[in-house]
Amino acid sequence: MERLQKIIAESGYTSRRKAEELIRTGHVKVNGVTVSELGTKVSVNDMIEIDGEILTKEEQKVYYLLYKPRGVVTTTSDDKHRKTVVDLIDTNIRIYPVGRLDYDTTGILLLTNDGIFANAMMHPKNKIDKRYIAKVNGFISKDQLLKLQQGVLIDGKMTAKSQVRIKRYDKKTNTSIVELVIHEGRNHQVKKMFETIGLTVLKLKREQISFLNLSGLKSGEYRMLNPKEIKKLYNEANL
Ligand code: URA
């Protein structure tokens, strides 16, 4: 026997907090009877309905879009006890990040329990575009820009062609703001790309993955993807 809100949350239907709210506000029935008391114990064999919809017992796939803040690690657990991206999401489902952003990188990150989806999104052959904004030290010449666009050698392998655009150069601080769209997701790829032209990334933010962006979210906030978005991403990832 388990608490009703736990079973609902573990089905992937919603978070534990939202499940509690649904119970309290009379949206949940167990074996046809409305149950509004939190902590009611049910077994997996009981029929649970939410607004008339029967909760399925198999684990549902969930997809989250997180605005990752700086100072959080992109793993499910950290041996140095640092905060992880999974800690930021209120769920009892075992989710994991799709790819990774560095500790000091901010921006859009997907998390899911759908392994097939995660692999397809990360595989370079599926060419899922990721758009980054980087602040780098120094001025970027036409030649250097062309190099980045055409591909540079990192870890013994050339990067694929990418879109790179200089948005601004600030003479006072001698820094440039650069937009990059890449579809590979190699380790520290953006930082290493700039290293090859002798520049250091001072700040890095991922603003977009495919058609998804951070609109409506503040740093540290997240939302679930809606079914339309999931379908579209499945298509983009050739699934
Ligand atoms: N490239 C990097 O160097 N770091 C990131 O976090 C993402 C892409």
PDB file of C-alpha atoms and ligand atoms in Angstrom:
ATOM      1  CA  MET A   1       0.000   0.000   0.000  1.00  0.00           C
ATOM      2  CA  GLU A   2       1.253   3.463  -0.887  1.00  0.00           C
ATOM      3  CA  ARG A   3       0.005   6.997  -0.414  1.00  0.00           C
ATOM      4  CA  LEU A   4      -2.325   8.054  -3.197  1.00  0.00           C
ATOM      5  CA  GLN A   5      -0.322  11.146  -4.148  1.00  0.00           C
ATOM      6  CA  LYS A   6       2.836   9.050  -4.441  1.00  0.00           C
ATOM      7  CA  ILE A   7       1.212   6.581  -6.814  1.00  0.00           C
ATOM      8  CA  ILE A   8      -0.145   9.398  -8.978  1.00  0.00           C
ATOM      9  CA  ALA A   9       3.237  11.132  -9.100  1.00  0.00           C
ATOM     10  CA  GLU A  10       5.076   7.926  -9.890  1.00  0.00           C
ATOM     11  CA  SER A  11       2.774   7.206 -12.793  1.00  0.00           C
ATOM     12  CA  GLY A  12       4.259  10.324 -14.382  1.00  0.00           C
ATOM     13  CA  TYR A  13       0.870  12.029 -14.525  1.00  0.00           C
ATOM     14  CA  THR A  14       2.067  15.044 -12.575  1.00  0.00           C
ATOM     15  CA  SER A  15       4.307  16.115  -9.690  1.00  0.00           C
ATOM     16  CA  ARG A  16       3.610  15.047  -6.118  1.00  0.00           C
ATOM     17  CA  ARG A  17       2.638  18.605  -5.209  1.00  0.00           C
ATOM     18  CA  LYS A  18       0.134  18.861  -8.046  1.00  0.00           C
ATOM     19  CA  ALA A  19      -1.188  15.382  -7.226  1.00  0.00           C
ATOM     20  CA  GLU A  20      -1.895  16.561  -3.684  1.00  0.00           C
ATOM     21  CA  GLU A  21      -3.749  19.548  -5.006  1.00  0.00           C
ATOM     22  CA  LEU A  22      -5.833  17.354  -7.330  1.00  0.00           C
ATOM     23  CA  ILE A  23      -6.756  15.102  -4.413  1.00  0.00           C
ATOM     24  CA  ARG A  24      -7.616  17.979  -2.088  1.00  0.00           C
ATOM     25  CA  THR A  25      -9.808  19.626  -4.694  1.00  0.00           C
ATOM     26  CA  GLY A  26     -11.822  16.473  -5.359  1.00  0.00           C
ATOM     27  CA  HIS A  27     -10.514  15.531  -8.805  1.00  0.00           C
ATOM     28  CA  VAL A  28      -9.424  12.028  -7.821  1.00  0.00           C
ATOM     29  CA  LYS A  29     -11.492   8.877  -7.446  1.00  0.00           C
ATOM     30  CA  VAL A  30     -10.351   5.518  -6.115  1.00  0.00           C
ATOM     31  CA  ASN A  31     -12.478   2.604  -7.273  1.00  0.00           C
ATOM     32  CA  GLY A  32     -15.185   5.047  -8.299  1.00  0.00           C
ATOM     33  CA  VAL A  33     -15.297   6.994  -5.019  1.00  0.00           C
ATOM     34  CA  THR A  34     -13.931  10.528  -4.701  1.00  0.00           C
ATOM     35  CA  VAL A  35     -11.067  10.664  -2.229  1.00  0.00           C
ATOM     36  CA  SER A  36     -10.053  14.112  -1.037  1.00  0.00           C
ATOM     37  CA  GLU A  37      -8.029  13.135   1.989  1.00  0.00           C
ATOM     38  CA  LEU A  38      -4.281  13.323   1.550  1.00  0.00           C
ATOM     39  CA  GLY A  39      -2.346  10.290   2.628  1.00  0.00           C
ATOM     40  CA  THR A  40      -5.079   7.803   1.771  1.00  0.00           C
ATOM     41  CA  LYS A  41      -3.356   4.486   1.197  1.00  0.00           C
ATOM     42  CA  VAL A  42      -4.068   2.628  -2.008  1.00  0.00           C
ATOM     43  CA  SER A  43      -2.602  -0.396  -3.697  1.00  0.00           C
ATOM     44  CA  VAL A  44      -1.428  -0.602  -7.285  1.00  0.00           C
ATOM     45  CA  ASN A  45      -4.473  -2.737  -8.000  1.00  0.00           C
ATOM     46  CA  ASP A  46      -6.913   0.000  -7.069  1.00  0.00           C
ATOM     47  CA  MET A  47      -8.416   1.894  -9.964  1.00  0.00           C
ATOM     48  CA  ILE A  48      -7.420   5.546  -9.777  1.00  0.00           C
ATOM     49  CA  GLU A  49      -9.226   8.126 -11.875  1.00  0.00           C
ATOM     50  CA  ILE A  50      -8.316  11.757 -12.331  1.00  0.00           C
ATOM     51  CA  ASP A  51     -11.124  13.827 -13.816  1.00  0.00           C
ATOM     52  CA  GLY A  52     -12.564  10.613 -15.207  1.00  0.00           C
ATOM     53  CA  GLU A  53      -9.305   9.478 -16.786  1.00  0.00           C
ATOM     54  CA  ILE A  54      -7.986   6.161 -15.535  1.00  0.00           C
ATOM     55  CA  LEU A  55      -4.374   6.280 -14.424  1.00  0.00           C
ATOM     56  CA  THR A  56      -2.300   3.696 -16.220  1.00  0.00           C
ATOM     57  CA  LYS A  57       0.039   1.586 -14.158  1.00  0.00           C
ATOM     58  CA  GLU A  58       2.963   1.484 -16.492  1.00  0.00           C
ATOM     59  CA  GLU A  59       5.400   4.313 -16.017  1.00  0.00           C
ATOM     60  CA  GLN A  60       4.504   7.176 -18.249  1.00  0.00           C
ATOM     61  CA  LYS A  61       7.229   9.017 -20.111  1.00  0.00           C
ATOM     62  CA  VAL A  62       7.864  12.532 -18.918  1.00  0.00           C
ATOM     63  CA  TYR A  63       9.691  15.416 -20.570  1.00  0.00           C
ATOM     64  CA  TYR A  64      10.840  18.552 -18.772  1.00  0.00           C
ATOM     65  CA  LEU A  65      12.358  21.749 -20.061  1.00  0.00           C
ATOM     66  CA  LEU A  66      14.568  23.418 -17.454  1.00  0.00           C
ATOM     67  CA  TYR A  67      16.213  26.836 -17.434  1.00  0.00           C
ATOM     68  CA  LYS A  68      19.453  25.678 -15.866  1.00  0.00           C
ATOM     69  CA  PRO A  69      21.055  28.217 -13.564  1.00  0.00           C
ATOM     70  CA  ARG A  70      24.793  28.598 -13.081  1.00  0.00           C
ATOM     71  CA  GLY A  71      26.329  26.509 -10.285  1.00  0.00           C
ATOM     72  CA  VAL A  72      24.343  23.316 -10.815  1.00  0.00           C
ATOM     73  CA  VAL A  73      25.756  20.058 -12.181  1.00  0.00           C
ATOM     74  CA  THR A  74      24.161  18.242 -15.101  1.00  0.00           C
ATOM     75  CA  THR A  75      24.038  14.750 -13.594  1.00  0.00           C
ATOM     76  CA  THR A  76      21.603  12.769 -11.501  1.00  0.00           C
ATOM     77  CA  SER A  77      23.898  12.660  -8.465  1.00  0.00           C
ATOM     78  CA  ASP A  78      27.146  14.352  -7.530  1.00  0.00           C
ATOM     79  CA  ASP A  79      29.873  12.870  -5.344  1.00  0.00           C
ATOM     80  CA  LYS A  80      30.811  16.362  -4.157  1.00  0.00           C
ATOM     81  CA  HIS A  81      27.205  16.882  -2.982  1.00  0.00           C
ATOM     82  CA  ARG A  82      26.650  19.792  -5.306  1.00  0.00           C
ATOM     83  CA  LYS A  83      23.150  20.606  -6.434  1.00  0.00           C
ATOM     84  CA  THR A  84      22.113  18.719  -9.585  1.00  0.00           C
ATOM     85  CA  VAL A  85      19.654  19.642 -12.332  1.00  0.00           C
ATOM     86  CA  VAL A  86      17.421  16.776 -11.182  1.00  0.00           C
ATOM     87  CA  ASP A  87      17.206  18.344  -7.691  1.00  0.00           C
ATOM     88  CA  LEU A  88      15.523  21.352  -9.276  1.00  0.00           C
ATOM     89  CA  ILE A  89      12.579  19.312 -10.542  1.00  0.00           C
ATOM     90  CA  ASP A  90       9.764  18.221  -8.283  1.00  0.00           C
ATOM     91  CA  THR A  91       9.126  14.653  -9.386  1.00  0.00           C
ATOM     92  CA  ASN A  92       9.391  11.141  -8.034  1.00  0.00           C
ATOM     93  CA  ILE A  93      10.150   9.751 -11.452  1.00  0.00           C
ATOM     94  CA  ARG A  94      13.747   8.872 -12.219  1.00  0.00           C
ATOM     95  CA  ILE A  95      14.604  11.405 -14.869  1.00  0.00           C
ATOM     96  CA  TYR A  96      17.968  12.294 -16.332  1.00  0.00           C
ATOM     97  CA  PRO A  97      19.352  15.116 -18.454  1.00  0.00           C
ATOM     98  CA  VAL A  98      19.506  14.949 -22.247  1.00  0.00           C
ATOM     99  CA  GLY A  99      23.126  15.872 -22.902  1.00  0.00           C
ATOM    100  CA  ARG A 100      24.925  18.227 -20.609  1.00  0.00           C
ATOM    101  CA  LEU A 101      25.654  21.823 -19.814  1.00  0.00           C
ATOM    102  CA  ASP A 102      28.761  22.751 -17.824  1.00  0.00           C
ATOM    103  CA  TYR A 103      28.528  23.802 -14.170  1.00  0.00           C
ATOM    104  CA  ASP A 104      28.916  27.453 -15.149  1.00  0.00           C
ATOM    105  CA  THR A 105      26.748  27.318 -18.296  1.00  0.00           C
ATOM    106  CA  THR A 106      23.138  28.465 -18.104  1.00  0.00           C
ATOM    107  CA  GLY A 107      20.132  27.858 -20.311  1.00  0.00           C
ATOM    108  CA  ILE A 108      17.829  25.311 -21.831  1.00  0.00           C
ATOM    109  CA  LEU A 109      18.136  21.669 -20.820  1.00  0.00           C
ATOM    110  CA  LEU A 110      15.742  18.776 -21.369  1.00  0.00           C
ATOM    111  CA  LEU A 111      15.243  16.019 -18.813  1.00  0.00           C
ATOM    112  CA  THR A 112      13.289  12.831 -19.341  1.00  0.00           C
ATOM    113  CA  ASN A 113      12.890   9.167 -18.453  1.00  0.00           C
ATOM    114  CA  ASP A 114      12.578   8.288 -22.166  1.00  0.00           C
ATOM    115  CA  GLY A 115      15.942   6.765 -23.080  1.00  0.00           C
ATOM    116  CA  ILE A 116      15.182   6.303 -26.769  1.00  0.00           C
ATOM    117  CA  PHE A 117      14.218   9.949 -27.058  1.00  0.00           C
ATOM    118  CA  ALA A 118      17.291  11.104 -25.105  1.00  0.00           C
ATOM    119  CA  ASN A 119      19.667   9.120 -27.322  1.00  0.00           C
ATOM    120  CA  ALA A 120      18.053  10.294 -30.527  1.00  0.00           C
ATOM    121  CA  MET A 121      18.163  13.929 -29.413  1.00  0.00           C
ATOM    122  CA  MET A 122      21.862  13.626 -28.648  1.00  0.00           C
ATOM    123  CA  HIS A 123      22.950  11.683 -31.710  1.00  0.00           C
ATOM    124  CA  PRO A 124      24.769  13.993 -34.142  1.00  0.00           C
ATOM    125  CA  LYS A 125      23.288  12.195 -37.168  1.00  0.00           C
ATOM    126  CA  ASN A 126      19.880  13.599 -36.241  1.00  0.00           C
ATOM    127  CA  LYS A 127      21.239  17.151 -36.470  1.00  0.00           C
ATOM    128  CA  ILE A 128      19.246  18.710 -33.650  1.00  0.00           C
ATOM    129  CA  ASP A 129      20.297  22.362 -33.614  1.00  0.00           C
ATOM    130  CA  LYS A 130      21.354  24.004 -30.371  1.00  0.00           C
ATOM    131  CA  ARG A 131      21.775  27.757 -30.255  1.00  0.00           C
ATOM    132  CA  TYR A 132      24.269  29.285 -27.828  1.00  0.00           C
ATOM    133  CA  ILE A 133      25.204  32.825 -26.894  1.00  0.00           C
ATOM    134  CA  ALA A 134      28.803  33.177 -25.777  1.00  0.00           C
ATOM    135  CA  LYS A 135      30.639  36.119 -24.310  1.00  0.00           C
ATOM    136  CA  VAL A 136      34.309  35.800 -25.197  1.00  0.00           C
ATOM    137  CA  ASN A 137      37.396  37.864 -24.504  1.00  0.00           C
ATOM    138  CA  GLY A 138      38.785  39.754 -27.462  1.00  0.00           C
ATOM    139  CA  PHE A 139      37.932  40.637 -31.029  1.00  0.00           C
ATOM    140  CA  ILE A 140      37.135  38.016 -33.653  1.00  0.00           C
ATOM    141  CA  SER A 141      38.587  38.547 -37.103  1.00  0.00           C
ATOM    142  CA  LYS A 142      36.887  37.512 -40.342  1.00  0.00           C
ATOM    143  CA  ASP A 143      39.394  34.683 -40.675  1.00  0.00           C
ATOM    144  CA  GLN A 144      38.737  33.369 -37.199  1.00  0.00           C
ATOM    145  CA  LEU A 145      34.994  33.563 -37.782  1.00  0.00           C
ATOM    146  CA  LEU A 146      35.326  31.569 -40.980  1.00  0.00           C
ATOM    147  CA  LYS A 147      37.356  28.936 -39.198  1.00  0.00           C
ATOM    148  CA  LEU A 148      34.671  28.465 -36.558  1.00  0.00           C
ATOM    149  CA  GLN A 149      32.013  28.249 -39.250  1.00  0.00           C
ATOM    150  CA  GLN A 150      33.910  25.740 -41.381  1.00  0.00           C
ATOM    151  CA  GLY A 151      34.979  23.482 -38.523  1.00  0.00           C
ATOM    152  CA  VAL A 152      37.915  23.349 -36.137  1.00  0.00           C
ATOM    153  CA  LEU A 153      39.960  20.510 -34.735  1.00  0.00           C
ATOM    154  CA  ILE A 154      39.024  19.599 -31.182  1.00  0.00           C
ATOM    155  CA  ASP A 155      40.146  16.416 -29.444  1.00  0.00           C
ATOM    156  CA  GLY A 156      41.600  15.191 -32.719  1.00  0.00           C
ATOM    157  CA  LYS A 157      38.374  15.496 -34.703  1.00  0.00           C
ATOM    158  CA  MET A 158      36.936  18.302 -36.797  1.00  0.00           C
ATOM    159  CA  THR A 159      33.703  19.898 -35.702  1.00  0.00           C
ATOM    160  CA  ALA A 160      30.881  19.975 -38.223  1.00  0.00           C
ATOM    161  CA  LYS A 161      30.088  23.170 -40.108  1.00  0.00           C
ATOM    162  CA  SER A 162      28.173  25.560 -37.907  1.00  0.00           C
ATOM    163  CA  GLN A 163      26.469  28.911 -37.994  1.00  0.00           C
ATOM    164  CA  VAL A 164      28.459  31.542 -36.132  1.00  0.00           C
ATOM    165  CA  ARG A 165      27.551  35.203 -35.980  1.00  0.00           C
ATOM    166  CA  ILE A 166      29.146  38.076 -34.104  1.00  0.00           C
ATOM    167  CA  LYS A 167      26.422  40.064 -32.436  1.00  0.00           C
ATOM    168  CA  ARG A 168      28.493  42.776 -30.737  1.00  0.00           C
ATOM    169  CA  TYR A 169      32.014  43.818 -29.941  1.00  0.00           C
ATOM    170  CA  ASP A 170      32.597  45.996 -26.881  1.00  0.00           C
ATOM    171  CA  LYS A 171      35.770  48.004 -27.291  1.00  0.00           C
ATOM    172  CA  LYS A 172      35.845  49.143 -23.652  1.00  0.00           C
ATOM    173  CA  THR A 173      35.931  45.638 -22.203  1.00  0.00           C
ATOM    174  CA  ASN A 174      37.421  44.052 -25.334  1.00  0.00           C
ATOM    175  CA  THR A 175      34.749  41.344 -25.346  1.00  0.00           C
ATOM    176  CA  SER A 176      32.532  39.927 -28.088  1.00  0.00           C
ATOM    177  CA  ILE A 177      29.064  38.451 -27.962  1.00  0.00           C
ATOM    178  CA  VAL A 178      28.736  35.567 -30.393  1.00  0.00           C
ATOM    179  CA  GLU A 179      25.805  33.398 -31.450  1.00  0.00           C
ATOM    180  CA  LEU A 180      26.526  29.802 -32.473  1.00  0.00           C
ATOM    181  CA  VAL A 181      24.195  27.156 -33.803  1.00  0.00           C
ATOM    182  CA  ILE A 182      25.691  23.677 -33.602  1.00  0.00           C
ATOM    183  CA  HIS A 183      24.130  20.234 -33.799  1.00  0.00           C
ATOM    184  CA  GLU A 184      26.903  18.204 -32.242  1.00  0.00           C
ATOM    185  CA  GLY A 185      27.153  17.972 -28.475  1.00  0.00           C
ATOM    186  CA  ARG A 186      30.769  17.194 -27.792  1.00  0.00           C
ATOM    187  CA  ASN A 187      32.293  17.722 -24.375  1.00  0.00           C
ATOM    188  CA  HIS A 188      32.812  21.465 -23.718  1.00  0.00           C
ATOM    189  CA  GLN A 189      32.401  21.938 -27.442  1.00  0.00           C
ATOM    190  CA  VAL A 190      31.772  25.686 -27.552  1.00  0.00           C
ATOM    191  CA  LYS A 191      34.581  26.503 -25.118  1.00  0.00           C
ATOM    192  CA  LYS A 192      36.990  24.281 -27.024  1.00  0.00           C
ATOM    193  CA  MET A 193      35.985  25.772 -30.377  1.00  0.00           C
ATOM    194  CA  PHE A 194      36.931  29.221 -29.119  1.00  0.00           C
ATOM    195  CA  GLU A 195      40.125  27.877 -27.575  1.00  0.00           C
ATOM    196  CA  THR A 196      41.282  26.827 -31.045  1.00  0.00           C
ATOM    197  CA  ILE A 197      41.222  30.470 -32.137  1.00  0.00           C
ATOM    198  CA  GLY A 198      42.908  31.608 -28.927  1.00  0.00           C
ATOM    199  CA  LEU A 199      39.853  33.024 -27.174  1.00  0.00           C
ATOM    200  CA  THR A 200      38.281  32.207 -23.822  1.00  0.00           C
ATOM    201  CA  VAL A 201      34.564  31.858 -23.201  1.00  0.00           C
ATOM    202  CA  LEU A 202      33.682  34.069 -20.239  1.00  0.00           C
ATOM    203  CA  LYS A 203      29.960  33.306 -20.181  1.00  0.00           C
ATOM    204  CA  LEU A 204      27.848  30.742 -21.988  1.00  0.00           C
ATOM    205  CA  LYS A 205      24.114  30.333 -22.323  1.00  0.00           C
ATOM    206  CA  ARG A 206      22.136  27.861 -24.426  1.00  0.00           C
ATOM    207  CA  GLU A 207      19.077  29.672 -25.666  1.00  0.00           C
ATOM    208  CA  GLN A 208      17.470  27.119 -27.947  1.00  0.00           C
ATOM    209  CA  ILE A 209      17.213  23.404 -28.711  1.00  0.00           C
ATOM    210  CA  SER A 210      15.522  22.849 -32.055  1.00  0.00           C
ATOM    211  CA  PHE A 211      12.337  24.982 -31.867  1.00  0.00           C
ATOM    212  CA  LEU A 212      12.279  25.110 -28.042  1.00  0.00           C
ATOM    213  CA  ASN A 213      13.412  28.203 -26.172  1.00  0.00           C
ATOM    214  CA  LEU A 214      13.308  29.605 -22.657  1.00  0.00           C
ATOM    215  CA  SER A 215      10.374  31.960 -23.098  1.00  0.00           C
ATOM    216  CA  GLY A 216       8.253  32.311 -19.979  1.00  0.00           C
ATOM    217  CA  LEU A 217      10.873  30.795 -17.706  1.00  0.00           C
ATOM    218  CA  LYS A 218      13.249  32.395 -15.238  1.00  0.00           C
ATOM    219  CA  SER A 219      16.549  30.854 -14.256  1.00  0.00           C
ATOM    220  CA  GLY A 220      15.875  27.731 -12.162  1.00  0.00           C
ATOM    221  CA  GLU A 221      12.305  27.347 -13.426  1.00  0.00           C
ATOM    222  CA  TYR A 222      10.995  24.508 -15.553  1.00  0.00           C
ATOM    223  CA  ARG A 223       7.898  23.228 -17.326  1.00  0.00           C
ATOM    224  CA  MET A 224       6.703  20.005 -18.859  1.00  0.00           C
ATOM    225  CA  LEU A 225       6.729  19.735 -22.629  1.00  0.00           C
ATOM    226  CA  ASN A 226       3.254  19.491 -24.133  1.00  0.00           C
ATOM    227  CA  PRO A 227       2.213  16.583 -26.375  1.00  0.00           C
ATOM    228  CA  LYS A 228       2.538  18.704 -29.545  1.00  0.00           C
ATOM    229  CA  GLU A 229       6.114  19.633 -28.690  1.00  0.00           C
ATOM    230  CA  ILE A 230       7.006  16.028 -27.875  1.00  0.00           C
ATOM    231  CA  LYS A 231       5.571  14.856 -31.198  1.00  0.00           C
ATOM    232  CA  LYS A 232       7.472  17.538 -33.082  1.00  0.00           C
ATOM    233  CA  LEU A 233      10.743  16.618 -31.349  1.00  0.00           C
ATOM    234  CA  TYR A 234      10.154  12.944 -32.116  1.00  0.00           C
ATOM    235  CA  ASN A 235       9.867  13.916 -35.780  1.00  0.00           C
ATOM    236  CA  GLU A 236      12.955  16.112 -35.675  1.00  0.00           C
ATOM    237  CA  ALA A 237      14.930  13.282 -34.062  1.00  0.00           C
ATOM    238  CA  ASN A 238      13.763  10.842 -36.763  1.00  0.00           C
ATOM    239  CA  LEU A 239      11.893   8.609 -34.319  1.00  0.00           C
TER     240      LEU A 239
HETATM  241  N1  URA B   1      29.736  23.814 -24.879  1.00  0.00           N
HETATM  242  C1  URA B   1      30.463  24.077 -23.777  1.00  0.00           C
HETATM  243  O1  URA B   1      31.646  24.333 -23.845  1.00  0.00           O
HETATM  244  N2  URA B   1      29.844  24.031 -22.601  1.00  0.00           N
HETATM  245  C2  URA B   1      28.530  23.767 -22.453  1.00  0.00           C
HETATM  246  O2  URA B   1      28.018  23.763 -21.336  1.00  0.00           O
HETATM  247  C3  URA B   1      27.782  23.512 -23.623  1.00  0.00           C
HETATM  248  C4  URA B   1      28.418  23.532 -24.821  1.00  0.00           C
END
